[in-house]
Amino acid sequence: MTRVLSPALLALALLLGAAAAPAADGPTYANPIYGGQDPYVLLHDGVYYIAASAPGDSAIVVFKSDKLTDPGVSRTVYVPPATGPYSKQLWAPEIHRIDGQWYIYTCADDGDNANHRLIVLKADTDDPLGSYSMAAELQTPGWAIDESVFRAADGKLYCVWSGWPVDTVPDSTQHLFISRMASPTELAGPAVDISGKMHEWETRGRPDGLNEGPQPLLRDGRVFIVYACSGSWTADYALGVMECTDGDLLNPDSWVKQPKPAFSRTDHVYGPGHGCLTKSPDGAEDWLVYHSSIDPEGSWNRSVSIQRFTWTADGAPNFGRPAPWGTVLPAPSGEPANKLISEPGGELAETFDNLDRWEPICFFRRTSVRVRDGALQVRGTLDPRYGDKLVLRDRDYADFEAEVEVNRRRGDGAAGLLFRISNAAVGVNRYHGYTAQWTADNRVQLVRSNGDELTVLAEADLPGRPNRPLHLRVVAQGDRLSVYLDGARKPLIEAQDETYFTGAVGLLSGGVNSTFDNFQVRPL
């Protein structure tokens, strides 16, 4: 007999589930939200667009989402020619909407970093997720990366970027430059060095100083640039802020750096830098999007986080300190909550023809996750510390039945079905909710995570060593959780738990290479 929670019991269940994490009015999230680096987010007409480099910096991908906490669906929009001056190492792309036209600003070379130059891609249609074509190289004095463009109060376009100063040893230092633009595809006038004196905290890993990733920030007539500094491969990578003090953007003496870093490492977050600035969906809040390393000593193994920022009494940005990974935080204001699927018609059968329904929280989507022959393959061994997860987006379930075929390929981690989860983030056990999982020592476990540690609620040995996929089926009704194996009518394991009563459904492949097929979920 199917048991459905009454409205009163469902309300109580929601309260009990929320007690497992800090209370918040509305949706919550935890950092890091996905694997990647050099994020750039544009909010346009209520929709977020993210430009990113594909694995190996071999192409440009654009994402689209109505949430800042979820990068959304993605499409490859530009693949460079196989050879030539702009064929390799497409770094730190930014997507912009200028005078009714979509552009992507990035940099590329011929395979030799010394030949990196700024390039502009122009959309072939009015679809930001459609194809783009090479439009121009922005003519700089030499090596250049990380351009961003903005329109100042005088209505003129300006470009800022990071480059090697003329007459310096290549790769010994990086400064920030600014130039006025004649059009979105052409610089006009001189390239002005605005980096000025390097503070000691801008020289870690690069004794002559390193400034990159400039991000214009305009507010109340003031012009700031938020920039990344020190070596991106170090744990001391950080953000600094400079301001144009008199409105003369092309005068290097007008730019003054703040004496201390604006956002820097803590005991829990390493090398936070190369960020961008955006708004909440309703425009009421200011948000910083940035990457940081998963290695305490720093590295290019990075993931992306978001954090709200405020303003000081004298009108400067106040970024505070990076929140520790896994901390449950209020989502940006105006961000839509997941829909609670509790009525007939909420059934979903996944054919895995693409990943549009899924939010990958993993090492690097498109490297660790792919769809092949109607099945989902996850390479969770690429870096087990990411705890690879995929979450069915925009849907929460209370009482439900879900099933999937899972096959372990290689690795020491667990693979299985996530359910009633929230606040999923990069990292091992980084979610609130439950998992029915197949472990490396051939056990089936029903576990609960508090965002940090697992509690085993029930477990059973598998007979022999399966050399075929296992069919896992989970039935959750109120506080009763049951796991069935290979079509059996009797649960293999079951438990009662009153911690979580609603949440999303997903897949886990943490530290193991797995294949998933024949996924279904339906409310009860």
Short mmCIF file of C-alpha atoms in Angstrom, two decimals:
data_model
loop_
_atom_site.label_atom_id
_atom_site.label_comp_id
_atom_site.label_asym_id
_atom_site.label_seq_id
_atom_site.Cartn_x
_atom_site.Cartn_y
_atom_site.Cartn_z
CA MET A 1 0.00 0.00 0.00
CA THR A 2 1.38 3.40 -0.97
CA ARG A 3 1.67 5.81 1.92
CA VAL A 4 1.58 9.52 1.10
CA LEU A 5 2.56 12.15 3.65
CA SER A 6 -0.28 14.40 4.68
CA PRO A 7 0.35 18.14 4.28
CA ALA A 8 0.94 18.42 8.05
CA LEU A 9 3.41 15.52 8.09
CA LEU A 10 5.15 16.83 4.99
CA ALA A 11 5.57 20.22 6.65
CA LEU A 12 7.02 18.51 9.74
CA ALA A 13 9.28 16.44 7.52
CA LEU A 14 10.57 19.56 5.82
CA LEU A 15 11.36 21.11 9.19
CA LEU A 16 13.16 17.99 10.37
CA GLY A 17 15.14 17.79 7.14
CA ALA A 18 16.15 21.43 7.39
CA ALA A 19 17.43 20.82 10.93
CA ALA A 20 20.32 18.85 9.46
CA ALA A 21 21.81 22.04 8.04
CA PRO A 22 21.82 25.70 9.15
CA ALA A 23 18.40 27.25 8.69
CA ALA A 24 17.95 29.74 5.86
CA ASP A 25 15.04 31.57 4.29
CA GLY A 26 14.89 30.03 0.84
CA PRO A 27 17.38 27.93 -1.13
CA THR A 28 20.90 27.26 0.13
CA TYR A 29 24.17 26.11 -1.43
CA ALA A 30 27.69 25.09 -0.47
CA ASN A 31 31.05 25.76 -2.14
CA PRO A 32 32.70 24.78 -4.40
CA ILE A 33 29.87 24.51 -6.89
CA TYR A 34 31.78 22.83 -9.74
CA GLY A 35 35.27 22.00 -11.00
CA GLY A 36 36.92 24.55 -13.27
CA GLN A 37 38.90 27.78 -13.41
CA ASP A 38 38.88 31.41 -14.57
CA PRO A 39 35.09 31.82 -14.34
CA TYR A 40 33.31 34.63 -16.15
CA VAL A 41 29.56 35.06 -15.59
CA LEU A 42 27.29 37.52 -17.40
CA LEU A 43 23.74 38.20 -16.17
CA HIS A 44 21.63 39.27 -19.15
CA ASP A 45 17.85 39.61 -19.14
CA GLY A 46 17.58 37.46 -16.02
CA VAL A 47 19.74 34.63 -17.42
CA TYR A 48 23.33 33.74 -16.53
CA TYR A 49 25.82 32.98 -19.29
CA ILE A 50 29.24 31.53 -18.50
CA ALA A 51 32.15 31.33 -20.92
CA ALA A 52 34.76 28.67 -20.19
CA SER A 53 37.67 26.87 -21.83
CA ALA A 54 37.08 23.25 -22.78
CA PRO A 55 39.49 20.60 -21.41
CA GLY A 56 42.99 21.18 -22.71
CA ASP A 57 42.04 24.80 -23.50
CA SER A 58 41.13 23.46 -26.93
CA ALA A 59 37.75 25.13 -27.50
CA ILE A 60 35.26 27.56 -25.97
CA VAL A 61 32.09 26.46 -24.17
CA VAL A 62 29.14 28.64 -23.13
CA PHE A 63 26.74 27.71 -20.31
CA LYS A 64 23.21 29.01 -19.70
CA SER A 65 21.30 28.94 -16.40
CA ASP A 66 18.65 30.74 -14.36
CA LYS A 67 20.74 30.08 -11.22
CA LEU A 68 24.12 31.34 -10.13
CA THR A 69 24.58 28.15 -8.07
CA ASP A 70 24.24 25.92 -11.16
CA PRO A 71 26.28 26.62 -14.33
CA GLY A 72 23.47 25.07 -16.39
CA VAL A 73 23.37 23.52 -19.85
CA SER A 74 26.40 23.94 -22.09
CA ARG A 75 27.35 23.98 -25.73
CA THR A 76 30.70 24.12 -27.51
CA VAL A 77 30.53 27.37 -29.48
CA TYR A 78 34.00 27.71 -30.97
CA VAL A 79 36.70 25.27 -32.06
CA PRO A 80 39.86 26.93 -33.41
CA PRO A 81 41.71 25.82 -36.53
CA ALA A 82 44.11 22.93 -36.04
CA THR A 83 47.16 25.09 -36.71
CA GLY A 84 48.05 28.74 -36.86
CA PRO A 85 48.65 31.69 -34.52
CA TYR A 86 45.32 31.33 -32.65
CA SER A 87 44.95 27.55 -32.60
CA LYS A 88 46.06 26.61 -29.08
CA GLN A 89 45.70 27.50 -25.39
CA LEU A 90 42.43 29.43 -25.38
CA TRP A 91 42.48 30.89 -21.88
CA ALA A 92 40.01 32.74 -19.63
CA PRO A 93 37.21 33.53 -22.10
CA GLU A 94 34.60 36.18 -21.30
CA ILE A 95 31.19 36.54 -22.94
CA HIS A 96 29.83 40.07 -23.47
CA ARG A 97 26.77 41.65 -25.02
CA ILE A 98 27.74 44.94 -26.71
CA ASP A 99 25.38 47.03 -28.83
CA GLY A 100 23.07 44.09 -29.45
CA GLN A 101 25.86 41.69 -30.48
CA TRP A 102 27.39 38.72 -28.63
CA TYR A 103 31.19 38.61 -28.35
CA ILE A 104 33.67 36.32 -26.62
CA TYR A 105 37.01 37.81 -25.58
CA THR A 106 39.81 35.33 -25.03
CA CYS A 107 43.47 34.74 -25.91
CA ALA A 108 45.27 32.10 -27.95
CA ASP A 109 48.65 31.15 -29.36
CA ASP A 110 50.28 28.66 -31.74
CA GLY A 111 51.32 26.30 -28.95
CA ASP A 112 54.08 28.58 -27.65
CA ASN A 113 52.93 30.63 -24.65
CA ALA A 114 55.27 33.47 -25.65
CA ASN A 115 52.97 34.06 -28.64
CA HIS A 116 49.76 34.52 -26.64
CA ARG A 117 47.65 37.37 -28.03
CA LEU A 118 44.17 38.76 -27.38
CA ILE A 119 41.44 37.71 -29.80
CA VAL A 120 37.75 38.49 -30.26
CA LEU A 121 35.10 35.99 -31.36
CA LYS A 122 31.80 37.25 -32.77
CA ALA A 123 28.55 35.26 -32.63
CA ASP A 124 27.24 34.10 -36.00
CA THR A 125 23.63 34.47 -34.79
CA ASP A 126 21.78 36.09 -31.90
CA ASP A 127 22.00 32.84 -29.92
CA PRO A 128 24.75 33.13 -27.26
CA LEU A 129 25.02 29.32 -27.28
CA GLY A 130 25.32 29.21 -31.07
CA SER A 131 28.49 29.28 -33.15
CA TYR A 132 31.13 32.03 -33.08
CA SER A 133 33.76 33.04 -35.61
CA MET A 134 37.13 34.70 -35.32
CA ALA A 135 36.62 38.46 -35.64
CA ALA A 136 39.96 40.10 -34.82
CA GLU A 137 43.18 40.15 -32.89
CA LEU A 138 43.39 43.11 -30.52
CA GLN A 139 46.72 44.71 -31.36
CA THR A 140 48.76 44.91 -28.15
CA PRO A 141 52.49 45.67 -27.82
CA GLY A 142 53.25 42.02 -27.16
CA TRP A 143 52.28 39.01 -25.01
CA ALA A 144 48.78 39.48 -23.62
CA ILE A 145 46.06 37.46 -21.86
CA ASP A 146 42.90 37.89 -19.77
CA GLU A 147 41.19 40.82 -21.46
CA SER A 148 37.94 42.31 -20.21
CA VAL A 149 35.94 45.16 -21.70
CA PHE A 150 33.66 47.78 -20.15
CA ARG A 151 31.84 50.97 -21.04
CA ALA A 152 32.77 53.93 -18.85
CA ALA A 153 30.56 56.81 -17.76
CA ASP A 154 31.69 58.79 -20.83
CA GLY A 155 30.09 56.12 -23.04
CA LYS A 156 33.42 54.94 -24.44
CA LEU A 157 34.56 51.32 -24.50
CA TYR A 158 37.76 50.34 -22.72
CA CYS A 159 39.77 47.12 -22.64
CA VAL A 160 41.94 45.95 -19.74
CA TRP A 161 44.31 42.98 -19.88
CA SER A 162 47.44 41.37 -18.45
CA GLY A 163 50.69 41.52 -20.38
CA TRP A 164 54.46 41.40 -20.32
CA PRO A 165 55.86 44.94 -20.21
CA VAL A 166 58.11 45.86 -23.12
CA ASP A 167 61.84 45.45 -22.43
CA THR A 168 61.38 42.97 -19.57
CA VAL A 169 62.51 39.36 -19.46
CA PRO A 170 59.66 37.22 -20.87
CA ASP A 171 57.50 35.61 -18.17
CA SER A 172 59.34 37.45 -15.38
CA THR A 173 56.38 39.68 -14.52
CA GLN A 174 52.83 40.52 -15.60
CA HIS A 175 51.30 43.99 -15.48
CA LEU A 176 47.82 45.31 -16.15
CA PHE A 177 47.19 47.53 -19.18
CA ILE A 178 44.25 49.62 -20.34
CA SER A 179 43.38 51.04 -23.74
CA ARG A 180 40.39 52.79 -25.23
CA MET A 181 38.55 50.84 -27.95
CA ALA A 182 37.53 52.17 -31.34
CA SER A 183 35.00 49.34 -31.57
CA PRO A 184 34.37 45.99 -29.85
CA THR A 185 37.04 44.46 -32.13
CA GLU A 186 39.70 47.19 -32.25
CA LEU A 187 41.88 49.02 -29.75
CA ALA A 188 42.48 52.75 -30.16
CA GLY A 189 45.33 54.71 -28.68
CA PRO A 190 48.15 53.65 -26.38
CA ALA A 191 48.36 50.64 -24.07
CA VAL A 192 48.78 52.22 -20.64
CA ASP A 193 50.51 50.28 -17.85
CA ILE A 194 48.45 50.77 -14.67
CA SER A 195 50.02 48.13 -12.43
CA GLY A 196 52.26 50.61 -10.63
CA LYS A 197 54.22 49.48 -7.59
CA MET A 198 53.91 45.79 -6.73
CA HIS A 199 53.14 45.02 -3.10
CA GLU A 200 54.90 42.05 -1.52
CA TRP A 201 51.67 40.01 -1.55
CA GLU A 202 51.57 40.42 -5.36
CA THR A 203 54.97 38.75 -5.83
CA ARG A 204 54.53 35.26 -4.32
CA GLY A 205 55.89 32.80 -6.86
CA ARG A 206 56.92 35.69 -9.16
CA PRO A 207 59.46 38.03 -7.46
CA ASP A 208 58.90 40.88 -9.94
CA GLY A 209 55.14 40.72 -9.40
CA LEU A 210 52.19 39.24 -11.22
CA ASN A 211 48.85 40.95 -11.98
CA GLU A 212 46.22 39.26 -14.17
CA GLY A 213 42.49 38.57 -14.57
CA PRO A 214 41.36 42.25 -14.35
CA GLN A 215 37.65 42.80 -13.72
CA PRO A 216 36.14 46.31 -13.99
CA LEU A 217 33.70 47.26 -11.23
CA LEU A 218 31.74 50.50 -11.66
CA ARG A 219 29.54 51.95 -8.92
CA ASP A 220 28.30 55.43 -8.02
CA GLY A 221 30.64 57.08 -10.51
CA ARG A 222 33.72 55.25 -9.22
CA VAL A 223 35.83 52.84 -11.28
CA PHE A 224 37.57 49.93 -9.60
CA ILE A 225 39.50 47.02 -11.07
CA VAL A 226 39.52 43.77 -9.14
CA TYR A 227 42.51 41.69 -10.22
CA ALA A 228 44.32 38.44 -9.43
CA CYS A 229 47.90 38.54 -8.20
CA SER A 230 50.88 36.34 -7.30
CA GLY A 231 51.39 33.00 -9.01
CA SER A 232 48.17 31.18 -9.91
CA TRP A 233 49.93 27.90 -9.07
CA THR A 234 50.55 29.00 -5.46
CA ALA A 235 48.31 28.94 -2.41
CA ASP A 236 48.97 32.69 -2.10
CA TYR A 237 47.12 33.58 -5.30
CA ALA A 238 44.76 36.35 -4.22
CA LEU A 239 42.61 39.27 -5.33
CA GLY A 240 43.61 42.91 -5.15
CA VAL A 241 41.66 46.09 -5.85
CA MET A 242 42.80 49.29 -7.56
CA GLU A 243 40.79 52.45 -8.20
CA CYS A 244 40.96 55.27 -10.70
CA THR A 245 40.94 58.23 -8.33
CA ASP A 246 40.24 61.13 -10.70
CA GLY A 247 38.35 59.69 -13.69
CA ASP A 248 41.36 59.84 -16.02
CA LEU A 249 41.40 56.16 -16.98
CA LEU A 250 44.41 56.47 -19.29
CA ASN A 251 46.68 58.13 -16.74
CA PRO A 252 48.75 55.52 -14.88
CA ASP A 253 49.16 57.92 -11.93
CA SER A 254 45.37 57.99 -11.49
CA TRP A 255 45.27 54.32 -10.50
CA VAL A 256 45.89 53.51 -6.85
CA LYS A 257 46.12 50.01 -5.43
CA GLN A 258 44.69 49.11 -2.06
CA PRO A 259 47.61 48.35 0.32
CA LYS A 260 46.31 44.93 1.37
CA PRO A 261 44.83 41.99 -0.53
CA ALA A 262 41.07 42.16 -0.86
CA PHE A 263 40.48 38.39 -0.83
CA SER A 264 43.12 35.82 0.09
CA ARG A 265 43.86 32.35 1.42
CA THR A 266 42.66 30.98 4.72
CA ASP A 267 43.34 27.75 6.58
CA HIS A 268 40.49 26.18 4.56
CA VAL A 269 40.61 27.85 1.12
CA TYR A 270 43.80 27.99 -0.94
CA GLY A 271 44.72 30.44 -3.69
CA PRO A 272 41.36 32.19 -4.25
CA GLY A 273 41.66 34.33 -7.35
CA HIS A 274 40.79 35.10 -10.98
CA GLY A 275 37.18 35.93 -10.30
CA CYS A 276 34.38 37.93 -11.82
CA LEU A 277 31.59 40.08 -10.44
CA THR A 278 27.88 39.72 -11.00
CA LYS A 279 24.45 40.26 -9.44
CA SER A 280 21.85 37.99 -7.86
CA PRO A 281 18.92 37.09 -10.17
CA ASP A 282 16.80 39.90 -8.75
CA GLY A 283 19.65 42.42 -8.95
CA ALA A 284 19.57 43.13 -5.21
CA GLU A 285 22.90 41.53 -4.22
CA ASP A 286 26.50 41.67 -5.44
CA TRP A 287 28.34 38.39 -5.91
CA LEU A 288 31.93 37.32 -6.45
CA VAL A 289 32.62 34.21 -8.56
CA TYR A 290 36.18 32.87 -8.19
CA HIS A 291 38.32 29.77 -8.38
CA SER A 292 40.64 28.25 -5.79
CA SER A 293 42.94 25.25 -5.57
CA ILE A 294 42.04 21.98 -3.87
CA ASP A 295 45.69 21.59 -2.81
CA PRO A 296 46.89 23.29 0.41
CA GLU A 297 50.21 24.07 -1.26
CA GLY A 298 48.47 25.46 -4.35
CA SER A 299 48.12 23.99 -7.85
CA TRP A 300 46.15 24.25 -11.08
CA ASN A 301 43.66 21.66 -9.76
CA ARG A 302 40.87 24.16 -9.20
CA SER A 303 37.18 24.54 -8.58
CA VAL A 304 34.72 27.42 -8.72
CA SER A 305 32.97 29.06 -5.77
CA ILE A 306 30.58 31.96 -5.32
CA GLN A 307 30.23 34.35 -2.41
CA ARG A 308 28.16 37.45 -1.74
CA PHE A 309 30.09 40.68 -1.15
CA THR A 310 29.15 44.02 0.34
CA TRP A 311 30.48 47.58 0.37
CA THR A 312 32.39 49.56 2.97
CA ALA A 313 31.09 52.80 4.46
CA ASP A 314 33.34 54.77 2.10
CA GLY A 315 32.01 52.95 -0.98
CA ALA A 316 34.73 50.36 -1.72
CA PRO A 317 34.00 46.65 -2.32
CA ASN A 318 34.28 44.44 0.74
CA PHE A 319 34.85 40.79 -0.18
CA GLY A 320 35.49 39.52 3.34
CA ARG A 321 37.12 36.10 3.70
CA PRO A 322 36.45 32.96 1.66
CA ALA A 323 33.84 30.79 3.38
CA PRO A 324 35.19 27.32 4.26
CA TRP A 325 34.26 24.66 1.72
CA GLY A 326 31.04 22.87 2.59
CA THR A 327 29.61 25.75 4.63
CA VAL A 328 25.87 26.02 3.98
CA LEU A 329 25.05 29.55 2.78
CA PRO A 330 21.89 31.35 1.56
CA ALA A 331 21.57 31.20 -2.23
CA PRO A 332 21.51 34.48 -4.18
CA SER A 333 18.28 36.40 -3.67
CA GLY A 334 15.67 35.74 -6.31
CA GLU A 335 17.15 32.36 -7.21
CA PRO A 336 14.35 29.87 -7.89
CA ALA A 337 14.03 26.88 -5.59
CA ASN A 338 13.76 23.33 -6.89
CA LYS A 339 10.22 22.19 -7.59
CA LEU A 340 8.94 19.56 -5.15
CA ILE A 341 7.77 16.64 -7.30
CA SER A 342 5.14 14.82 -5.26
CA GLU A 343 2.29 14.21 -7.70
CA PRO A 344 1.78 11.73 -10.56
CA GLY A 345 3.35 13.02 -13.73
CA GLY A 346 6.67 13.71 -12.08
CA GLU A 347 8.15 10.47 -13.37
CA LEU A 348 11.36 10.68 -15.36
CA ALA A 349 13.12 8.01 -17.40
CA GLU A 350 16.60 9.13 -18.48
CA THR A 351 17.97 8.02 -21.84
CA PHE A 352 21.31 9.78 -21.31
CA ASP A 353 21.31 11.32 -24.76
CA ASN A 354 22.90 14.44 -23.23
CA LEU A 355 23.65 15.99 -19.85
CA ASP A 356 21.14 18.86 -20.01
CA ARG A 357 19.05 17.49 -17.11
CA TRP A 358 22.06 17.00 -14.86
CA GLU A 359 24.28 19.32 -12.87
CA PRO A 360 27.78 17.79 -12.85
CA ILE A 361 29.69 18.53 -9.64
CA CYS A 362 32.92 16.86 -10.57
CA PHE A 363 36.60 17.09 -11.45
CA PHE A 364 36.02 18.76 -14.81
CA ARG A 365 32.84 18.14 -16.75
CA ARG A 366 33.64 16.92 -20.29
CA THR A 367 36.82 15.35 -18.93
CA SER A 368 35.43 13.22 -16.12
CA VAL A 369 31.84 12.90 -17.42
CA ARG A 370 30.56 11.84 -20.84
CA VAL A 371 27.59 10.20 -22.51
CA ARG A 372 28.32 7.22 -24.72
CA ASP A 373 25.97 4.67 -26.30
CA GLY A 374 23.04 5.84 -24.22
CA ALA A 375 24.88 5.45 -20.90
CA LEU A 376 26.60 7.88 -18.55
CA GLN A 377 30.29 7.33 -17.87
CA VAL A 378 32.02 9.00 -14.93
CA ARG A 379 35.80 8.85 -14.46
CA GLY A 380 35.86 9.47 -10.74
CA THR A 381 39.49 8.33 -10.42
CA LEU A 382 40.88 11.40 -12.23
CA ASP A 383 41.01 13.12 -8.84
CA PRO A 384 39.13 11.28 -6.07
CA ARG A 385 39.15 14.40 -3.88
CA TYR A 386 36.41 15.94 -6.04
CA GLY A 387 33.93 13.23 -5.00
CA ASP A 388 32.24 13.28 -8.43
CA LYS A 389 28.47 13.72 -8.32
CA LEU A 390 25.70 14.51 -10.79
CA VAL A 391 22.42 15.94 -9.54
CA LEU A 392 19.11 15.96 -11.39
CA ARG A 393 18.50 19.69 -11.60
CA ASP A 394 15.38 21.66 -10.60
CA ARG A 395 13.60 18.64 -9.03
CA ASP A 396 13.13 17.66 -5.40
CA TYR A 397 11.28 14.54 -4.23
CA ALA A 398 9.64 13.57 -0.93
CA ASP A 399 8.29 10.00 -1.19
CA PHE A 400 9.59 8.35 -4.35
CA GLU A 401 11.04 5.30 -6.04
CA ALA A 402 14.27 5.52 -8.06
CA GLU A 403 16.37 2.95 -9.84
CA VAL A 404 19.55 2.74 -11.90
CA GLU A 405 21.98 0.20 -13.30
CA VAL A 406 25.49 0.89 -12.09
CA ASN A 407 28.73 -0.80 -13.08
CA ARG A 408 32.04 -0.25 -11.29
CA ARG A 409 35.04 -0.17 -13.61
CA ARG A 410 38.10 0.78 -11.57
CA GLY A 411 38.90 2.60 -8.35
CA ASP A 412 38.55 2.38 -4.59
CA GLY A 413 35.56 4.66 -4.07
CA ALA A 414 31.81 4.12 -3.97
CA ALA A 415 29.23 4.41 -6.74
CA GLY A 416 25.49 4.60 -6.41
CA LEU A 417 22.28 6.57 -6.11
CA LEU A 418 22.06 9.87 -4.22
CA PHE A 419 18.66 10.90 -2.87
CA ARG A 420 16.97 13.54 -0.73
CA ILE A 421 20.13 15.59 -1.09
CA SER A 422 20.84 19.30 -0.87
CA ASN A 423 23.92 21.55 -0.76
CA ALA A 424 25.91 19.22 -3.01
CA ALA A 425 29.43 20.56 -3.53
CA VAL A 426 32.84 19.53 -4.82
CA GLY A 427 34.50 17.16 -2.36
CA VAL A 428 34.16 13.77 -0.72
CA ASN A 429 30.88 13.45 1.24
CA ARG A 430 30.00 17.08 0.41
CA TYR A 431 26.22 16.87 0.43
CA HIS A 432 23.37 16.59 2.88
CA GLY A 433 21.25 13.50 2.27
CA TYR A 434 21.49 9.77 1.59
CA THR A 435 23.24 7.37 -0.77
CA ALA A 436 22.60 3.76 -1.70
CA GLN A 437 26.10 2.78 -2.78
CA TRP A 438 28.20 -0.11 -4.04
CA THR A 439 31.59 -0.07 -2.31
CA ALA A 440 35.01 -1.29 -3.38
CA ASP A 441 34.84 -4.20 -0.92
CA ASN A 442 31.58 -5.40 -2.54
CA ARG A 443 29.06 -4.21 -0.03
CA VAL A 444 25.82 -2.37 -0.55
CA GLN A 445 25.42 0.41 1.96
CA LEU A 446 22.71 2.87 2.88
CA VAL A 447 24.53 5.94 4.22
CA ARG A 448 23.70 9.44 5.41
CA SER A 449 25.97 12.46 4.90
CA ASN A 450 25.99 15.65 6.95
CA GLY A 451 28.17 17.41 4.39
CA ASP A 452 31.38 16.09 5.91
CA GLU A 453 31.09 12.57 7.33
CA LEU A 454 29.09 9.47 6.48
CA THR A 455 26.95 7.47 8.86
CA VAL A 456 26.20 3.90 7.78
CA LEU A 457 22.50 3.20 8.39
CA ALA A 458 22.47 -0.34 6.95
CA GLU A 459 24.73 -2.58 4.87
CA ALA A 460 25.00 -6.06 3.40
CA ASP A 461 27.64 -8.13 1.61
CA LEU A 462 27.27 -8.93 -2.06
CA PRO A 463 27.73 -12.62 -2.84
CA GLY A 464 30.89 -13.19 -4.87
CA ARG A 465 32.43 -10.38 -6.92
CA PRO A 466 29.88 -9.10 -9.46
CA ASN A 467 31.26 -8.87 -12.99
CA ARG A 468 28.13 -7.21 -14.33
CA PRO A 469 26.08 -4.10 -13.60
CA LEU A 470 23.99 -4.04 -10.44
CA HIS A 471 20.40 -2.86 -10.57
CA LEU A 472 19.81 -0.61 -7.53
CA ARG A 473 16.31 0.47 -6.56
CA VAL A 474 15.57 2.84 -3.69
CA VAL A 475 12.14 3.35 -2.14
CA ALA A 476 11.78 6.26 0.29
CA GLN A 477 8.48 6.69 2.17
CA GLY A 478 8.55 9.02 5.14
CA ASP A 479 11.31 7.84 7.44
CA ARG A 480 11.54 4.36 5.85
CA LEU A 481 14.36 3.84 3.37
CA SER A 482 14.70 0.57 1.46
CA VAL A 483 17.28 -0.64 -1.08
CA TYR A 484 16.46 -3.47 -3.50
CA LEU A 485 18.90 -5.33 -5.71
CA ASP A 486 18.42 -6.82 -9.18
CA GLY A 487 14.62 -6.75 -9.22
CA ALA A 488 14.13 -8.52 -5.89
CA ARG A 489 10.78 -8.00 -4.14
CA LYS A 490 12.37 -8.00 -0.71
CA PRO A 491 14.75 -5.22 0.31
CA LEU A 492 18.39 -6.15 0.61
CA ILE A 493 18.82 -3.46 3.28
CA GLU A 494 16.48 -0.99 4.95
CA ALA A 495 16.54 1.62 7.68
CA GLN A 496 14.48 4.26 9.41
CA ASP A 497 15.89 7.78 9.61
CA GLU A 498 14.30 11.15 10.31
CA THR A 499 17.07 13.48 9.16
CA TYR A 500 16.06 14.29 5.56
CA PHE A 501 12.57 14.06 4.07
CA THR A 502 12.95 15.89 0.74
CA GLY A 503 15.69 16.72 -1.70
CA ALA A 504 17.19 16.08 -5.09
CA VAL A 505 18.13 12.77 -6.68
CA GLY A 506 21.53 12.14 -8.21
CA LEU A 507 24.39 9.80 -8.98
CA LEU A 508 27.66 9.29 -7.12
CA SER A 509 30.95 8.06 -8.54
CA GLY A 510 33.50 9.23 -6.01
CA GLY A 511 36.98 7.83 -6.60
CA VAL A 512 35.78 5.13 -8.98
CA ASN A 513 35.14 4.90 -12.71
CA SER A 514 31.48 3.98 -13.20
CA THR A 515 28.82 3.57 -15.86
CA PHE A 516 25.14 4.36 -15.22
CA ASP A 517 22.20 3.29 -17.35
CA ASN A 518 18.40 2.91 -17.23
CA PHE A 519 17.80 5.60 -14.63
CA GLN A 520 14.21 6.22 -13.53
CA VAL A 521 12.54 8.16 -10.74
CA ARG A 522 8.84 8.50 -9.88
CA PRO A 523 6.97 10.01 -6.94
CA LEU A 524 4.88 7.78 -4.68
#
